[in-house]
CSV table of C-alpha atoms in Angstrom, one decimal:
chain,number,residue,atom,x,y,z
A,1,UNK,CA,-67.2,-54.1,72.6
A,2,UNK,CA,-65.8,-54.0,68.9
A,3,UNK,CA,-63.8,-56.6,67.3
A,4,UNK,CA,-60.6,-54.6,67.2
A,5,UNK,CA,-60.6,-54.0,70.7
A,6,UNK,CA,-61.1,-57.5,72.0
A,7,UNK,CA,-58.5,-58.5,69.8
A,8,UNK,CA,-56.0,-55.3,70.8
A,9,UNK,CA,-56.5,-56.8,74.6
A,10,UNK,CA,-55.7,-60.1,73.9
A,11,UNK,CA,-52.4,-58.9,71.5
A,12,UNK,CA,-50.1,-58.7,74.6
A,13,UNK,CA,-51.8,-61.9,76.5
A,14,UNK,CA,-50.5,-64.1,73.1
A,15,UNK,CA,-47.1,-62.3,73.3
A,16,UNK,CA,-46.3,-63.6,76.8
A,17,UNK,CA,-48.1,-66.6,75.9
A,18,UNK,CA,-45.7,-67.4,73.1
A,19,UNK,CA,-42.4,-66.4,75.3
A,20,UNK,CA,-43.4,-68.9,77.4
A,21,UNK,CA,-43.7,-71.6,74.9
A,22,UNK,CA,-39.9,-71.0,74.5
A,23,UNK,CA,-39.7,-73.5,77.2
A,24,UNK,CA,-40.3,-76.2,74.9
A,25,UNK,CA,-38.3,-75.6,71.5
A,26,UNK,CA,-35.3,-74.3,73.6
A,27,UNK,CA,-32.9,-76.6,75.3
A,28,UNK,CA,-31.3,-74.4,78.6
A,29,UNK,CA,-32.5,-71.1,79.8
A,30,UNK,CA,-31.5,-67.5,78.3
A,31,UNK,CA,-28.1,-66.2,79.0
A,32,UNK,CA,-27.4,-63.5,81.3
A,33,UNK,CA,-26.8,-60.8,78.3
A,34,UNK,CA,-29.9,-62.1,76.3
A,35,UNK,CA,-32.2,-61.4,79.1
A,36,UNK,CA,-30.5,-58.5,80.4
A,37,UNK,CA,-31.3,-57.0,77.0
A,38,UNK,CA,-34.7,-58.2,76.7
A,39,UNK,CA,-35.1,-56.5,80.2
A,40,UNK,CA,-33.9,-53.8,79.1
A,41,UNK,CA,-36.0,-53.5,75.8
A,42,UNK,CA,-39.4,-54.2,78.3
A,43,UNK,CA,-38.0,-50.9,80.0
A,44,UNK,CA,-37.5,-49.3,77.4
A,45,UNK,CA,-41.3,-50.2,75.8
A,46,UNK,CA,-42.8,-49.0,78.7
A,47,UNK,CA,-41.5,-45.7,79.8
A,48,UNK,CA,-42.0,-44.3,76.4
A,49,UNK,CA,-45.8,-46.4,76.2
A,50,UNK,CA,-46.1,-43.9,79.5
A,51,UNK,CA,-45.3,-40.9,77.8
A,52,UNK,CA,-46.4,-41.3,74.6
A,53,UNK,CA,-49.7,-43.5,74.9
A,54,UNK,CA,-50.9,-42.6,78.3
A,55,UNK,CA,-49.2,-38.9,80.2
A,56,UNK,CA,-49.5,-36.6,76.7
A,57,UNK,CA,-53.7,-38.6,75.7
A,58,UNK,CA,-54.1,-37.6,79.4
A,59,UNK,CA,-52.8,-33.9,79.9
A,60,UNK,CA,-54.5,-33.5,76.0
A,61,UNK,CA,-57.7,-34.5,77.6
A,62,UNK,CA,-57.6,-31.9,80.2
A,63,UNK,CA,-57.1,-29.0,78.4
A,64,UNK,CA,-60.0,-27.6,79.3
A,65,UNK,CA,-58.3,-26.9,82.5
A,66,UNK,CA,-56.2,-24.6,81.2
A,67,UNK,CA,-52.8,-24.2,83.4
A,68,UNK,CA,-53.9,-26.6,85.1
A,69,UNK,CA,-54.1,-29.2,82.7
A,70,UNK,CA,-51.4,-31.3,84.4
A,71,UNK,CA,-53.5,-32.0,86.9
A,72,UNK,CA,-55.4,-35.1,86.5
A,73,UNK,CA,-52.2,-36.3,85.0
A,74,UNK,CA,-49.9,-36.0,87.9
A,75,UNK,CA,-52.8,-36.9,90.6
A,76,UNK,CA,-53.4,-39.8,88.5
A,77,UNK,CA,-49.9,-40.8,88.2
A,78,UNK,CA,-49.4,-40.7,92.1
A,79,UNK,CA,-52.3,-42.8,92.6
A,80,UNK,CA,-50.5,-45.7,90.1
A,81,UNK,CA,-47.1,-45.4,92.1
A,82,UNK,CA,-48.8,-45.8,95.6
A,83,UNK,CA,-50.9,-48.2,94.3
A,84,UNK,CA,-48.0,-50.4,93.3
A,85,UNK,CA,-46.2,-49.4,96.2
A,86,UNK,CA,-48.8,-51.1,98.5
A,87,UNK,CA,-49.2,-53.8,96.1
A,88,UNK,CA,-45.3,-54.4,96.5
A,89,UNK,CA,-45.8,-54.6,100.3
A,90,UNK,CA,-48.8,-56.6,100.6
A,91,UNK,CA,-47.8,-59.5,98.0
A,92,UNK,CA,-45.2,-61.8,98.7
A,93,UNK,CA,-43.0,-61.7,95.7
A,94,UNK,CA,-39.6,-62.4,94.7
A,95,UNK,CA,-37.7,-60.7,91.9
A,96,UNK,CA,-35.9,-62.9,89.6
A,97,UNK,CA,-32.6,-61.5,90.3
A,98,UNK,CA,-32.8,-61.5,94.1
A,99,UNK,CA,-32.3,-63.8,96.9
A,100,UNK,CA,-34.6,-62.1,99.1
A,101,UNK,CA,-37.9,-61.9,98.6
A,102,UNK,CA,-40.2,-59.1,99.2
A,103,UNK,CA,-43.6,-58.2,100.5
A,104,UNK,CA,-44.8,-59.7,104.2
A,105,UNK,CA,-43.1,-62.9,104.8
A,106,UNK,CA,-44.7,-66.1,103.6
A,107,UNK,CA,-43.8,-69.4,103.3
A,108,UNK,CA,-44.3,-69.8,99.3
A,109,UNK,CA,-42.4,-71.4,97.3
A,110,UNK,CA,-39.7,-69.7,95.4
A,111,UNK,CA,-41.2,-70.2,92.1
A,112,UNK,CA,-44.8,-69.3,93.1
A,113,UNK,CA,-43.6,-65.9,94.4
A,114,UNK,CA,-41.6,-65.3,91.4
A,115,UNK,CA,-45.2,-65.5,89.3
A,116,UNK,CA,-46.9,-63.0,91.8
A,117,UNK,CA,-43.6,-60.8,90.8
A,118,UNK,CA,-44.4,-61.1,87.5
A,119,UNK,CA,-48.1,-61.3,87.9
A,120,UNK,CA,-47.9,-58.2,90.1
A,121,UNK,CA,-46.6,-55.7,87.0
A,122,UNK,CA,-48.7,-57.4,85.0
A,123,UNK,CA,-51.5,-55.6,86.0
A,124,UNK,CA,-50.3,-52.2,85.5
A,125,UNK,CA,-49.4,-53.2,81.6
A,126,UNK,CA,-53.0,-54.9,81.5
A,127,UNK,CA,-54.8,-51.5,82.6
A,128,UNK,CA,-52.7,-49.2,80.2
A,129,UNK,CA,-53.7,-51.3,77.4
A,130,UNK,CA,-57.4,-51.4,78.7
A,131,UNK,CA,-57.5,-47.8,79.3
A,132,UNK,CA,-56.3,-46.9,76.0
A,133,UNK,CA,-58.7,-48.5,73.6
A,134,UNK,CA,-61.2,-47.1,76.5
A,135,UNK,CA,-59.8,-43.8,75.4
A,136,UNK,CA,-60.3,-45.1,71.8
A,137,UNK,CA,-64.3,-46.3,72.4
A,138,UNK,CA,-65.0,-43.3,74.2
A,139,UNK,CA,-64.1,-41.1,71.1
A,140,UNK,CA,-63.7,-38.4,73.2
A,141,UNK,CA,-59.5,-38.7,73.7
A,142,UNK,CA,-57.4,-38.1,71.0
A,143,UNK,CA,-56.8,-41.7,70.8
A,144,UNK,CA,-56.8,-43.7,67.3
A,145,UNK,CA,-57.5,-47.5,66.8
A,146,UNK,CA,-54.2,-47.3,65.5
A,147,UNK,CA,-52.9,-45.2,68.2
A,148,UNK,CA,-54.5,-48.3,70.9
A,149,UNK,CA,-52.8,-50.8,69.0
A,150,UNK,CA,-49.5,-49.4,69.0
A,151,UNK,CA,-49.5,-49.8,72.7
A,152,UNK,CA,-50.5,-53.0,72.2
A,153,UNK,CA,-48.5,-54.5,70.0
A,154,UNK,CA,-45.4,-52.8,72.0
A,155,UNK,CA,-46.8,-54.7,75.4
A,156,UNK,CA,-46.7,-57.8,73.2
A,157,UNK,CA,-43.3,-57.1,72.4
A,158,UNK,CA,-42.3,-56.8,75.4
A,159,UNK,CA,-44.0,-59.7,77.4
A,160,UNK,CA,-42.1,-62.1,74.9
A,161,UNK,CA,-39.4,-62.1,77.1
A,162,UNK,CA,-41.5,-62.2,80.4
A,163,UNK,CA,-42.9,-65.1,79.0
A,164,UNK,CA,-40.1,-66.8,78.7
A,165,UNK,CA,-38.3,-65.1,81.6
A,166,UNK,CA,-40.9,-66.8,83.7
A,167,UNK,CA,-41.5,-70.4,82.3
A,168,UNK,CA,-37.8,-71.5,81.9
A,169,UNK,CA,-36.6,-71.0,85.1
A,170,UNK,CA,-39.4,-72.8,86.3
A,171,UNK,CA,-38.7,-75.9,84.2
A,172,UNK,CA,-34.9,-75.6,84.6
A,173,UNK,CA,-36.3,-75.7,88.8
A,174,UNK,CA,-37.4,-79.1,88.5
A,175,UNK,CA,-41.0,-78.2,86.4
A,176,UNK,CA,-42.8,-80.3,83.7
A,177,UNK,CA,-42.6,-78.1,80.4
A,178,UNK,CA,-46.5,-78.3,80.1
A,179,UNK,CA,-46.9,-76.8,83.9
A,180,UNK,CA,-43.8,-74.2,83.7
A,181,UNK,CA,-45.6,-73.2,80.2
A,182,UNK,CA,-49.0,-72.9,81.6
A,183,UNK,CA,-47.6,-71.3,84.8
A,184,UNK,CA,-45.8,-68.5,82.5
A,185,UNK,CA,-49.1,-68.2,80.4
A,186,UNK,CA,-51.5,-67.9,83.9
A,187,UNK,CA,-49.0,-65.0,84.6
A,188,UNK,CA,-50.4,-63.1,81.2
A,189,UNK,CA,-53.6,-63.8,82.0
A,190,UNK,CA,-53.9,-60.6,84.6
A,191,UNK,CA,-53.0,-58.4,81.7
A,192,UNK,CA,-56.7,-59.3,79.5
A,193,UNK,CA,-58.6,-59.4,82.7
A,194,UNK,CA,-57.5,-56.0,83.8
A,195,UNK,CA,-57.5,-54.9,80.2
A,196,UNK,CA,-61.6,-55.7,80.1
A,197,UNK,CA,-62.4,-55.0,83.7
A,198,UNK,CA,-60.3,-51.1,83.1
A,199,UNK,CA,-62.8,-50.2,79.6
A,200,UNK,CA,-65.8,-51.3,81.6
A,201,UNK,CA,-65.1,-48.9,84.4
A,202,UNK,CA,-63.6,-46.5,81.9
A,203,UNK,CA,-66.8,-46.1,80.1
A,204,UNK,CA,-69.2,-45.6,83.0
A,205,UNK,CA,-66.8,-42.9,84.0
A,206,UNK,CA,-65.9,-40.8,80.6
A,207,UNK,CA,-64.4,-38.2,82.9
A,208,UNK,CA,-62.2,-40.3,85.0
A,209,UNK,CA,-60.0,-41.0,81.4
A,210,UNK,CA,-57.2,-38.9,82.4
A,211,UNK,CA,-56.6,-40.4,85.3
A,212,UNK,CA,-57.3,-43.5,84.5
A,213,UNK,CA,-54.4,-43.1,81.8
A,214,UNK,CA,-51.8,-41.4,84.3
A,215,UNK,CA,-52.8,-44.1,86.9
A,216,UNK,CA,-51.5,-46.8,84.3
A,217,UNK,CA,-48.1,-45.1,83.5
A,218,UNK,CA,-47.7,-44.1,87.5
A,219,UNK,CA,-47.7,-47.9,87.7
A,220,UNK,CA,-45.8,-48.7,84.7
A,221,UNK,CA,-42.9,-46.8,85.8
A,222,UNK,CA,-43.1,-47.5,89.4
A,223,UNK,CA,-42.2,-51.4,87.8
A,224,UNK,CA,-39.9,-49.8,85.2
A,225,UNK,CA,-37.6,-48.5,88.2
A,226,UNK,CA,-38.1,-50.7,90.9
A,227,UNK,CA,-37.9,-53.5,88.9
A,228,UNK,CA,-36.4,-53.9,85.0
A,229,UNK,CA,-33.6,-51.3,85.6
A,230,UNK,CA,-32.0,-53.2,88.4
A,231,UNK,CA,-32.4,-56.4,86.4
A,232,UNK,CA,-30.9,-54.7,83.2
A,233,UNK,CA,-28.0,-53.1,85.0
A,234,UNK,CA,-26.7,-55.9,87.1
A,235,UNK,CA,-22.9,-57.6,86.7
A,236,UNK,CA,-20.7,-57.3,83.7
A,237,UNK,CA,-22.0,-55.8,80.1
A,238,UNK,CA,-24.0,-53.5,82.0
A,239,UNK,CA,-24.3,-50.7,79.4
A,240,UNK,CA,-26.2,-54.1,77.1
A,241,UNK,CA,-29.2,-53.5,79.2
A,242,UNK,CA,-29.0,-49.7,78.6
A,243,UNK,CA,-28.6,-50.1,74.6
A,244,UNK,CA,-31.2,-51.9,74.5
A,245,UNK,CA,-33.7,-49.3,76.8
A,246,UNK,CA,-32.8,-47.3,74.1
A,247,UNK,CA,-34.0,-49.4,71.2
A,248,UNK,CA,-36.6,-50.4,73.0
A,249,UNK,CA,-37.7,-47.1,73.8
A,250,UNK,CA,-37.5,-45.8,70.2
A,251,UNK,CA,-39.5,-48.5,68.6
A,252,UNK,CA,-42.4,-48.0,71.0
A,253,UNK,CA,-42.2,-44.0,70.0
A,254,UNK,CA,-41.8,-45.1,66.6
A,255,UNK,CA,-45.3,-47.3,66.9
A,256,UNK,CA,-47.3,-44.3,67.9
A,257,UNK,CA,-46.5,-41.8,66.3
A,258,UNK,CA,-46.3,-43.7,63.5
A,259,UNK,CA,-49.6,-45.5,63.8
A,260,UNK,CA,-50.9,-42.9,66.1
């Protein structure tokens, strides 16, 4: 595995690692706008990372297929949204917003089933990122280092705030600041591990790329829309959220086309 890609995986896993070491330098937890447009931002970062970094690589790849070219693409992105769909109903989990919490009933505690919530869309941002600098090592997408990064460094971006979003809460629930920080950081650690495990089983299967690629942003958006937009739109200031989906979205585009 080259250098830049081992580092490119790990980007994201320090980005949530340093939101949650906000737990320590900050004195009370974020406001209600300041995450709102954080979540927002995440949203934003993702759907175009879908569009840009994984749907277009993997309808580009099969254009071999002619018409049909969509095809891998949309079969793959079904695959991600069921996938998350049964992930969502076999994981207890709670959403940070809600009261009720989701999956087969357990009896967790609260703050353990907000970390499988987060923990749970980690994974989908861990496999885009894995699946892209496959793409990348495969030389056989049209996907450039720089390209792989983009994505990257835009899932680093994002996970700030999920860092943060995760470990304060905890400590403002009764947590030491050592364990809510290394509780927020353990729910990052999903992202590298699936990052790895998706280029190893990306490059025994060259052929399964595209839907390897479509499965990652099936998933991403499935979390996008289940999850962030609710959380962004929620309560008074509501269009905050929205704004920042927007900026969010555009400096994400920006990265790849830019670098890509």
């Amino acid at each position: 595995m080259h250098m830049e890609t081992f580092y490119g995986i790990l980007i994201p896993f320090l980005g949530t690692s340093l939101g949650a070491a906000c737990v320590f330098f900050m004195k009370k937890s974020l406001s209600d706008r300041v995450q709102r447009s954080l979540t927002g931002f995440a949203a934003g970062v993702m759907v175009a990372a879908s569009v840009w970094s994984l749907l277009i690589p993997a309808i580009e790849q099969s254009a071999a297929l002619g018409k049909l070219s969509f095809l891998p693409a949309a079969i793959g992105f079904w695959t991600g949204v069921l996938f998350l769909l049964l992930l969502d109903h076999t994981i207890p989990h709670l959403h940070r917003s809600s009261e009720q919490a989701e999956g087969p009933k357990s009896r967790l505690h609260r703050t353990t089933m907000m970390m499988l919530a987060v923990t749970l869309h980690n994974i989908p941002e861990g496999m885009a990122v894995g699946v892209v600098y496959a793409g990348y090592l495969s030389g056989s997408a049209q996907i450039t280092a720089a390209g792989a990064l983009a994505l990257s460094l835009g899932i680093a971006i994002q996970n700030f705030p999920e860092g943060a979003i995760i470990s304060m809460p905890l400590h403002a629930e009764g947590m030491k600041k050592s364990r809510a920080f290394l509780d927020g950081v353990l729910s990052g650690a999903v992202e590298p591990i699936g990052a790895v495990l998706t280029v190893l089983a990306a490059q025994l299967i060259v052929p399964a790329l595209p839907y390897l690629l479509s499965f990652a942003a099936g998933a991403m958006l499935y979390v996008v829309v289940e999850e962030l937009i609710p959380e962004m739109s929620q309560g008074t200031h509501s269009n905050i959220g929205t704004v920042f989906f927007a900026v969010g979205f555009t400096a994400m585009m920006i990265l790849d086309v830019a670098l890509g």
